[in-house]
CSV table of C-alpha atoms and ligand atoms in Angstrom, one decimal:
chain,number,residue,atom,x,y,z
A,1,MET,CA,42.9,-24.9,38.1
A,2,GLY,CA,46.2,-26.6,39.1
A,3,GLY,CA,46.7,-28.3,35.8
A,4,VAL,CA,46.5,-32.0,34.9
A,5,LYS,CA,49.1,-34.7,34.4
A,6,ILE,CA,48.5,-36.4,31.0
A,7,ASP,CA,49.1,-40.1,31.0
A,8,ALA,CA,47.8,-40.8,27.4
A,9,LEU,CA,46.0,-39.4,24.4
A,10,GLU,CA,43.4,-41.3,22.4
A,11,LEU,CA,42.8,-40.2,18.8
A,12,ARG,CA,39.6,-41.3,17.0
A,13,ARG,CA,38.4,-40.9,13.5
A,14,VAL,CA,34.6,-40.5,13.5
A,15,ASN,CA,32.3,-40.4,10.5
A,16,LEU,CA,29.0,-38.5,10.8
A,17,PRO,CA,26.7,-38.7,7.8
A,18,LEU,CA,25.2,-35.3,7.0
A,19,VAL,CA,21.4,-35.0,6.8
A,20,ARG,CA,21.9,-33.4,3.4
A,21,PRO,CA,24.9,-32.7,1.3
A,22,PHE,CA,26.6,-29.4,2.2
A,23,ARG,CA,28.0,-27.6,-0.9
A,24,THR,CA,30.2,-24.6,-0.7
A,25,SER,CA,32.6,-22.9,-3.2
A,26,LEU,CA,35.2,-25.4,-1.8
A,27,GLY,CA,33.3,-28.6,-2.7
A,28,THR,CA,30.5,-30.8,-1.5
A,29,GLU,CA,30.5,-32.8,1.8
A,30,THR,CA,28.2,-35.7,2.5
A,31,VAL,CA,29.9,-37.2,5.5
A,32,ARG,CA,31.7,-35.2,8.2
A,33,GLU,CA,34.9,-37.0,9.1
A,34,ALA,CA,35.9,-35.7,12.5
A,35,LEU,CA,39.0,-36.1,14.7
A,36,VAL,CA,38.1,-36.6,18.3
A,37,ILE,CA,40.7,-36.4,21.1
A,38,ARG,CA,40.5,-37.8,24.6
A,39,VAL,CA,43.2,-37.0,27.2
A,40,LEU,CA,43.5,-39.5,30.0
A,41,THR,CA,44.7,-38.0,33.3
A,42,ALA,CA,45.5,-39.4,36.7
A,43,ASP,CA,42.1,-38.4,38.0
A,44,GLY,CA,39.9,-38.3,34.9
A,45,GLU,CA,39.6,-37.4,31.3
A,46,GLY,CA,39.0,-34.6,28.9
A,47,TRP,CA,37.5,-34.4,25.4
A,48,GLY,CA,38.5,-32.3,22.4
A,49,GLU,CA,37.8,-32.1,18.7
A,50,CYS,CA,40.1,-31.0,15.9
A,51,VAL,CA,38.0,-29.3,13.2
A,52,ALA,CA,40.2,-30.1,10.2
A,53,GLY,CA,38.2,-31.6,7.3
A,54,SER,CA,39.0,-34.8,5.4
A,55,GLU,CA,40.8,-32.9,2.6
A,56,PRO,CA,42.8,-29.6,2.7
A,57,LEU,CA,40.0,-27.5,1.1
A,58,TYR,CA,39.0,-25.0,3.8
A,59,SER,CA,42.5,-25.0,5.4
A,60,SER,CA,45.9,-26.6,4.7
A,61,GLU,CA,45.3,-28.9,7.6
A,62,TYR,CA,43.2,-32.0,7.2
A,63,VAL,CA,42.4,-35.0,9.4
A,64,ASP,CA,45.4,-37.1,8.4
A,65,SER,CA,47.8,-34.2,8.7
A,66,ALA,CA,46.5,-33.4,12.2
A,67,TRP,CA,46.6,-37.0,13.3
A,68,LEU,CA,50.3,-37.3,12.4
A,69,THR,CA,51.2,-33.9,13.7
A,70,ILE,CA,49.6,-34.7,17.1
A,71,ARG,CA,51.1,-38.2,17.3
A,72,ASP,CA,54.6,-37.4,16.2
A,73,HIS,CA,55.2,-33.8,17.2
A,74,LEU,CA,52.6,-32.4,19.6
A,75,ALA,CA,51.8,-35.3,22.0
A,76,PRO,CA,55.5,-35.8,22.9
A,77,ARG,CA,55.7,-32.2,23.9
A,78,LEU,CA,52.6,-32.4,26.0
A,79,PHE,CA,53.8,-35.5,27.8
A,80,ALA,CA,57.1,-33.9,28.7
A,81,GLY,CA,57.2,-31.9,31.9
A,82,PRO,CA,55.0,-31.6,34.9
A,83,ALA,CA,51.2,-31.0,35.3
A,84,LEU,CA,49.9,-29.0,32.5
A,85,SER,CA,47.3,-26.2,32.5
A,86,ALA,CA,45.3,-25.4,29.4
A,87,ALA,CA,46.9,-21.9,29.4
A,88,ARG,CA,50.3,-23.5,29.1
A,89,VAL,CA,49.4,-25.8,26.1
A,90,ALA,CA,50.0,-23.1,23.4
A,91,PRO,CA,53.3,-21.9,24.8
A,92,ARG,CA,54.5,-25.5,25.1
A,93,LEU,CA,53.6,-26.3,21.5
A,94,ALA,CA,54.8,-23.0,20.1
A,95,GLY,CA,58.0,-24.5,18.8
A,96,ILE,CA,55.9,-26.4,16.2
A,97,LYS,CA,55.0,-24.0,13.4
A,98,GLY,CA,51.3,-23.7,12.3
A,99,HIS,CA,49.0,-26.7,12.7
A,100,ARG,CA,46.6,-24.5,14.6
A,101,MET,CA,43.6,-26.9,14.3
A,102,ALA,CA,45.7,-29.8,15.7
A,103,LYS,CA,46.9,-27.6,18.6
A,104,ALA,CA,43.3,-26.3,19.2
A,105,GLY,CA,41.9,-29.9,19.6
A,106,LEU,CA,44.6,-30.7,22.2
A,107,GLU,CA,44.1,-27.5,24.1
A,108,MET,CA,40.3,-28.1,24.1
A,109,ALA,CA,40.8,-31.6,25.6
A,110,VAL,CA,43.2,-30.4,28.3
A,111,LEU,CA,40.9,-27.5,29.1
A,112,ASP,CA,37.9,-29.9,29.4
A,113,ALA,CA,39.9,-32.2,31.8
A,114,GLU,CA,41.1,-29.3,33.9
A,115,LEU,CA,37.6,-27.7,34.1
A,116,ARG,CA,36.0,-31.0,35.0
A,117,SER,CA,38.4,-31.4,37.9
A,118,ALA,CA,37.7,-27.8,39.0
A,119,GLY,CA,33.9,-28.2,38.6
A,120,MET,CA,33.8,-25.1,36.3
A,121,SER,CA,32.0,-24.8,32.9
A,122,PHE,CA,33.6,-23.7,29.7
A,123,SER,CA,31.2,-20.7,29.7
A,124,GLU,CA,32.1,-19.6,33.2
A,125,PHE,CA,35.8,-20.0,32.4
A,126,LEU,CA,35.7,-18.1,29.1
A,127,GLY,CA,33.5,-15.3,30.6
A,128,GLY,CA,30.1,-16.1,29.1
A,129,VAL,CA,27.2,-13.8,30.0
A,130,LYS,CA,24.3,-15.6,28.4
A,131,ASP,CA,22.7,-18.9,29.2
A,132,ALA,CA,21.2,-19.3,25.7
A,133,VAL,CA,22.2,-18.1,22.3
A,134,ALA,CA,20.1,-17.4,19.2
A,135,PRO,CA,21.7,-19.2,16.3
A,136,GLY,CA,21.9,-18.6,12.6
A,137,VAL,CA,22.1,-21.2,9.9
A,138,SER,CA,24.6,-21.7,7.1
A,139,VAL,CA,22.9,-22.7,3.9
A,140,GLY,CA,24.8,-24.6,1.2
A,141,ILE,CA,24.6,-24.0,-2.6
A,142,THR,CA,21.7,-25.9,-4.1
A,143,GLY,CA,21.0,-27.0,-7.7
A,144,TRP,CA,18.1,-24.6,-8.2
A,145,ILE,CA,16.9,-21.4,-6.5
A,146,SER,CA,13.5,-23.0,-5.8
A,147,GLU,CA,15.2,-25.7,-3.8
A,148,LEU,CA,17.3,-23.0,-1.9
A,149,VAL,CA,14.1,-21.1,-1.0
A,150,ASP,CA,12.4,-24.3,0.2
A,151,VAL,CA,15.4,-25.2,2.4
A,152,ILE,CA,15.5,-21.7,3.9
A,153,ALA,CA,11.7,-21.8,4.6
A,154,GLY,CA,12.3,-25.0,6.6
A,155,TYR,CA,15.1,-23.4,8.7
A,156,LEU,CA,13.0,-20.3,9.4
A,157,ASP,CA,10.2,-22.6,10.6
A,158,ASP,CA,12.7,-24.3,12.9
A,159,GLY,CA,13.4,-20.9,14.5
A,160,TYR,CA,16.8,-19.8,13.1
A,161,CYS,CA,17.0,-16.0,13.2
A,162,ARG,CA,19.7,-15.4,10.6
A,163,VAL,CA,20.5,-17.0,7.2
A,164,LYS,CA,24.0,-17.2,5.6
A,165,LEU,CA,24.1,-18.1,2.0
A,166,LYS,CA,27.1,-19.8,0.5
A,167,ILE,CA,28.0,-18.0,-2.7
A,168,GLU,CA,30.5,-18.5,-5.6
A,169,PRO,CA,30.8,-16.9,-9.1
A,170,GLY,CA,27.6,-17.9,-10.9
A,171,TRP,CA,25.7,-18.3,-7.6
A,172,ASP,CA,25.5,-14.9,-6.0
A,173,LEU,CA,23.2,-12.1,-7.1
A,174,ALA,CA,20.3,-14.3,-8.3
A,175,PRO,CA,20.0,-16.4,-5.2
A,176,VAL,CA,20.4,-13.4,-2.9
A,177,ARG,CA,17.7,-11.5,-4.9
A,178,ALA,CA,15.3,-14.5,-4.8
A,179,VAL,CA,15.8,-14.9,-1.0
A,180,ARG,CA,15.1,-11.2,-0.4
A,181,GLU,CA,12.0,-11.3,-2.6
A,182,ARG,CA,10.6,-14.4,-0.9
A,183,PHE,CA,11.4,-13.6,2.8
A,184,GLY,CA,11.5,-9.8,2.8
A,185,ASP,CA,14.0,-7.1,3.9
A,186,GLU,CA,13.6,-8.0,7.6
A,187,LEU,CA,15.4,-11.3,7.3
A,188,MET,CA,18.9,-11.1,8.7
A,189,LEU,CA,20.9,-12.3,5.7
A,190,GLN,CA,24.6,-12.6,4.9
A,191,VAL,CA,26.8,-14.4,2.4
A,192,ASP,CA,30.0,-16.4,2.6
A,193,ALA,CA,32.3,-17.0,-0.5
A,194,ASN,CA,35.1,-19.0,1.1
A,195,THR,CA,37.7,-17.2,-0.9
A,196,ALA,CA,36.0,-17.8,-4.3
A,197,TYR,CA,36.5,-14.3,-5.8
A,198,ARG,CA,39.4,-12.2,-7.0
A,199,ARG,CA,40.3,-8.5,-6.9
A,200,SER,CA,39.0,-8.1,-10.4
A,201,ASP,CA,35.5,-9.1,-9.1
A,202,ILE,CA,35.1,-6.0,-6.9
A,203,ALA,CA,32.7,-4.2,-9.3
A,204,HIS,CA,30.6,-7.4,-9.4
A,205,LEU,CA,30.6,-7.8,-5.6
A,206,ALA,CA,29.5,-4.2,-5.3
A,207,LYS,CA,26.1,-5.2,-6.8
A,208,LEU,CA,25.4,-7.1,-3.6
A,209,ASP,CA,25.1,-3.7,-1.9
A,210,ASP,CA,21.5,-3.4,-3.2
A,211,PHE,CA,20.3,-6.3,-0.9
A,212,GLY,CA,20.9,-5.0,2.6
A,213,LEU,CA,23.2,-7.8,3.7
A,214,LEU,CA,24.6,-7.9,7.2
A,215,LEU,CA,28.0,-8.8,5.8
A,216,ILE,CA,30.0,-10.5,3.1
A,217,GLU,CA,32.4,-13.1,4.5
A,218,GLN,CA,35.8,-13.9,3.1
A,219,PRO,CA,35.3,-13.1,-0.6
A,220,LEU,CA,39.0,-13.1,-1.5
A,221,ASP,CA,42.0,-15.3,-0.9
A,222,GLU,CA,43.0,-15.8,2.8
A,223,GLU,CA,46.3,-14.1,2.3
A,224,ASP,CA,44.8,-11.1,0.4
A,225,LEU,CA,44.3,-8.6,3.3
A,226,LEU,CA,45.1,-5.7,1.0
A,227,GLY,CA,42.5,-6.8,-1.5
A,228,HIS,CA,39.9,-7.0,1.2
A,229,ALA,CA,40.8,-3.5,2.3
A,230,GLN,CA,40.4,-2.3,-1.3
A,231,LEU,CA,37.0,-4.1,-1.6
A,232,ALA,CA,35.8,-2.7,1.8
A,233,ALA,CA,36.6,0.8,0.5
A,234,ARG,CA,34.5,0.3,-2.6
A,235,ILE,CA,31.3,-1.5,-1.2
A,236,SER,CA,28.8,-0.6,1.5
A,237,THR,CA,28.2,-4.2,2.6
A,238,PRO,CA,30.5,-4.8,5.7
A,239,VAL,CA,33.4,-7.1,5.0
A,240,CYS,CA,33.9,-10.0,7.5
A,241,LEU,CA,36.9,-12.2,7.5
A,242,ASP,CA,37.1,-15.9,8.4
A,243,GLU,CA,40.0,-17.8,6.8
A,244,SER,CA,42.3,-14.8,7.0
A,245,ILE,CA,42.0,-14.4,10.8
A,246,VAL,CA,44.4,-17.0,12.2
A,247,SER,CA,45.4,-15.2,15.4
A,248,ALA,CA,44.7,-12.2,17.6
A,249,THR,CA,47.6,-10.4,15.9
A,250,ALA,CA,46.1,-11.2,12.5
A,251,ALA,CA,42.7,-9.8,13.7
A,252,ALA,CA,44.3,-6.6,15.0
A,253,ASP,CA,46.2,-6.1,11.7
A,254,ALA,CA,43.2,-6.7,9.5
A,255,ILE,CA,41.2,-4.2,11.5
A,256,SER,CA,44.0,-1.6,11.4
A,257,LEU,CA,44.3,-2.1,7.6
A,258,GLY,CA,40.6,-1.7,7.0
A,259,ALA,CA,40.4,-5.2,5.6
A,260,CYS,CA,37.3,-6.0,7.7
A,261,SER,CA,34.8,-4.4,10.1
A,262,ILE,CA,33.4,-7.7,11.4
A,263,VAL,CA,35.2,-10.9,12.5
A,264,ASN,CA,34.1,-14.6,12.3
A,265,ILE,CA,35.8,-16.4,15.2
A,266,LYS,CA,36.5,-20.2,15.0
A,267,ALA,CA,38.6,-21.6,17.8
A,268,GLY,CA,40.0,-24.3,15.6
A,269,ARG,CA,41.3,-21.9,12.9
A,270,VAL,CA,43.1,-19.8,15.5
A,271,GLY,CA,44.7,-22.5,17.7
A,272,GLY,CA,42.2,-22.8,20.5
A,273,TYR,CA,39.5,-21.3,22.7
A,274,LEU,CA,42.0,-19.2,24.6
A,275,GLU,CA,43.2,-17.5,21.4
A,276,ALA,CA,39.6,-17.2,20.3
A,277,ARG,CA,38.8,-15.3,23.5
A,278,ALA,CA,41.8,-13.0,22.8
A,279,ILE,CA,40.4,-12.2,19.4
A,280,HIS,CA,37.0,-11.4,21.0
A,281,ASP,CA,38.8,-9.1,23.4
A,282,VAL,CA,40.9,-7.3,20.6
A,283,CYS,CA,37.8,-6.9,18.5
A,284,SER,CA,35.7,-5.5,21.4
A,285,ALA,CA,38.5,-3.0,22.1
A,286,HIS,CA,38.2,-1.8,18.5
A,287,GLY,CA,34.4,-1.8,18.5
A,288,VAL,CA,34.3,-4.6,16.0
A,289,PRO,CA,31.4,-7.1,16.3
A,290,VAL,CA,32.2,-10.8,16.3
A,291,TRP,CA,30.2,-13.9,15.8
A,292,CYS,CA,31.0,-17.6,16.3
A,293,GLY,CA,31.7,-19.6,13.1
A,294,GLY,CA,31.0,-23.3,12.7
A,295,MET,CA,33.0,-26.2,11.3
A,296,LEU,CA,30.3,-28.9,11.3
A,297,GLU,CA,31.4,-29.9,14.7
A,298,THR,CA,30.3,-32.9,16.7
A,299,GLY,CA,28.5,-32.2,19.9
A,300,LEU,CA,31.9,-31.6,21.6
A,301,GLY,CA,32.9,-28.7,19.5
A,302,ARG,CA,29.2,-27.5,19.4
A,303,ALA,CA,29.2,-27.4,23.2
A,304,ALA,CA,32.4,-25.3,23.3
A,305,ASN,CA,31.2,-23.0,20.6
A,306,LEU,CA,28.0,-22.3,22.5
A,307,ALA,CA,30.1,-21.3,25.5
A,308,LEU,CA,32.3,-19.0,23.3
A,309,ALA,CA,29.2,-17.5,21.7
A,310,ALA,CA,27.9,-16.5,25.2
A,311,LEU,CA,30.7,-13.9,25.5
A,312,PRO,CA,29.4,-10.3,25.4
A,313,GLY,CA,31.2,-9.2,22.2
A,314,PHE,CA,29.3,-11.9,20.2
A,315,SER,CA,26.7,-9.4,19.1
A,316,LEU,CA,25.8,-11.2,15.8
A,317,PRO,CA,24.1,-14.6,15.4
A,318,GLY,CA,26.7,-17.4,14.8
A,319,ASP,CA,26.8,-20.6,12.7
A,320,VAL,CA,26.2,-22.6,15.9
A,321,SER,CA,23.2,-24.5,14.7
A,322,ALA,CA,21.3,-27.2,16.4
A,323,THR,CA,22.6,-30.8,16.0
A,324,ALA,CA,19.7,-31.7,13.7
A,325,ARG,CA,20.8,-29.1,11.1
A,326,TYR,CA,23.7,-31.4,10.3
A,327,TYR,CA,23.3,-34.9,11.9
A,328,THR,CA,20.7,-37.5,12.9
A,329,GLU,CA,23.2,-39.3,15.0
A,330,ASP,CA,26.0,-37.6,17.0
A,331,ILE,CA,28.5,-38.7,19.7
A,332,THR,CA,26.7,-36.5,22.3
A,333,PRO,CA,23.0,-36.0,23.0
A,334,PRO,CA,21.7,-33.5,20.5
A,335,PHE,CA,21.6,-29.7,21.0
A,336,VAL,CA,18.1,-28.6,20.4
A,337,LEU,CA,16.7,-25.3,19.1
A,338,THR,CA,13.7,-24.3,21.3
A,339,ASP,CA,11.9,-21.0,20.8
A,340,GLY,CA,14.8,-19.7,18.7
A,341,THR,CA,17.6,-20.4,21.2
A,342,ILE,CA,20.0,-23.1,22.1
A,343,GLU,CA,21.0,-23.5,25.8
A,344,VAL,CA,24.7,-22.9,26.8
A,345,PRO,CA,25.9,-26.0,28.7
A,346,GLN,CA,26.5,-25.3,32.4
A,347,GLY,CA,28.0,-28.5,33.7
A,348,PRO,CA,31.7,-28.9,34.4
A,349,GLY,CA,34.0,-28.7,31.4
A,350,LEU,CA,32.2,-29.0,28.1
A,351,GLY,CA,29.1,-30.0,30.1
A,352,VAL,CA,28.1,-32.8,27.6
A,353,ALA,CA,28.3,-36.5,28.0
A,354,ILE,CA,29.6,-38.9,25.3
A,355,VAL,CA,27.1,-41.4,24.0
A,356,THR,CA,29.4,-44.3,24.1
A,357,ALA,CA,27.4,-46.6,21.8
A,358,SER,CA,27.2,-43.9,19.1
A,359,LEU,CA,30.9,-43.1,19.5
A,360,GLU,CA,31.9,-46.7,19.1
A,361,ALA,CA,29.5,-47.2,16.1
A,362,LEU,CA,30.7,-44.1,14.3
A,363,THR,CA,34.5,-44.6,14.9
A,364,SER,CA,36.5,-46.0,12.1
A,365,GLN,CA,40.0,-45.7,13.6
A,366,THR,CA,41.5,-45.4,17.0
A,367,GLU,CA,45.1,-44.9,18.2
A,368,LEU,CA,46.3,-44.7,21.8
A,369,ILE,CA,49.4,-42.6,22.4
A,370,LYS,CA,51.0,-43.2,25.7
A,371,GLY,CA,53.2,-40.9,27.6
A,372,SER,CA,56.6,-42.2,28.9
B,401,LIG,C1,32.7,-21.4,6.9
B,401,LIG,N1,31.4,-23.4,7.8
B,401,LIG,O1,32.1,-20.6,7.6
B,401,LIG,C2,32.6,-22.9,7.1
B,401,LIG,C3,33.0,-23.6,5.9
B,401,LIG,C4,33.1,-25.1,5.9
B,401,LIG,C5,29.1,-23.7,8.6
B,401,LIG,O2,29.6,-22.4,6.7
B,401,LIG,C6,34.0,-30.0,6.4
B,401,LIG,C7,34.4,-29.4,7.5
B,401,LIG,C8,33.5,-29.2,5.4
B,401,LIG,C9,34.3,-28.0,7.7
B,401,LIG,C10,32.8,-27.0,4.6
B,401,LIG,C11,30.1,-23.1,7.6
B,401,LIG,C12,33.3,-27.8,5.6
B,401,LIG,C13,33.8,-27.2,6.7
B,401,LIG,C14,32.7,-25.7,4.8
B,401,LIG,C15,33.6,-25.8,6.9
B,401,LIG,O3,33.4,-21.0,6.0
B,402,LIG,MG1,33.3,-18.9,6.4
């Protein structure tokens, strides 16, 4: 792991049509626009993915903002200086405020290049202890409850072991009740509001306590840690944070405040897989369970998420679904759900190959950024 010398960066805008629209309290997605990053080094290459969406709905970052941030501010800093190890990427980019998703995509690409050279897998590097993970599935808001129940029945047939319902005001108690009635109390069931509620909704959210949910994810604004602590004190359903947890420090603070008792870890949201592992470590030290979130990643991010989810503290099923949950065509070979599990890639780096013909067919914009 001696680091890599970066000669150039290639940015690609890739458009992956979703198998069905994905509706959350934030909006409805029909095509996943992804930002794929390739680093070109003296002796090879590395691939990364920035998980920002096409609009600033989930986070303030979005594909165009990340593209410009990488091109104009992050890439020049990466090119400056000698060979670069993935562990040095965050320190070298620390002078630029925020833009964690853009930074995470770059760190991922550098880490892939470095691990490929060293012949080590992401899982081995991060400290994975499983060679397969049992995934959950995130289920969007539907037009009718009957449709929701049918969609979930299909996912359970596929072998998913846990269901996460997207909720918002007007789509919460009734769908949760219907799913419990149809699939029983044994179903591992949780909900995700993506910040759709306010502190004045605490009494309403307490009604979810009747349904034996594993957790409620990010009900309040991402900046409202105090509100989440107040909510957690008034409901029995465990509170899990997603959007609020932007770093290991934020995770430690949220836990100390009583704002959450479970953490969703997404590498993109926190600036990279190294910070994600640090959050795993901080949560483990506090006895707080973690699980791996999902951002409708291409096969690149999916491969890295499987490696992360193989760490020992990931004691709850994640949103690391099989490729077919989201896409019919991807830029890597599909990840398949077999007997309720997906294999963790074991090859060097991400351990997945790019399907060049698919990548070319799905790419709408490319820019090469050369080092000096
Ligand atoms: C979450 N993901 O846990 C996110 C939300 C989310 C699988 O539920 C484009 C890109 C649209 C990323 C919509 C899941 C998205 C997105 C929702 C992420 O909160
Ligand atoms: Mg979430």
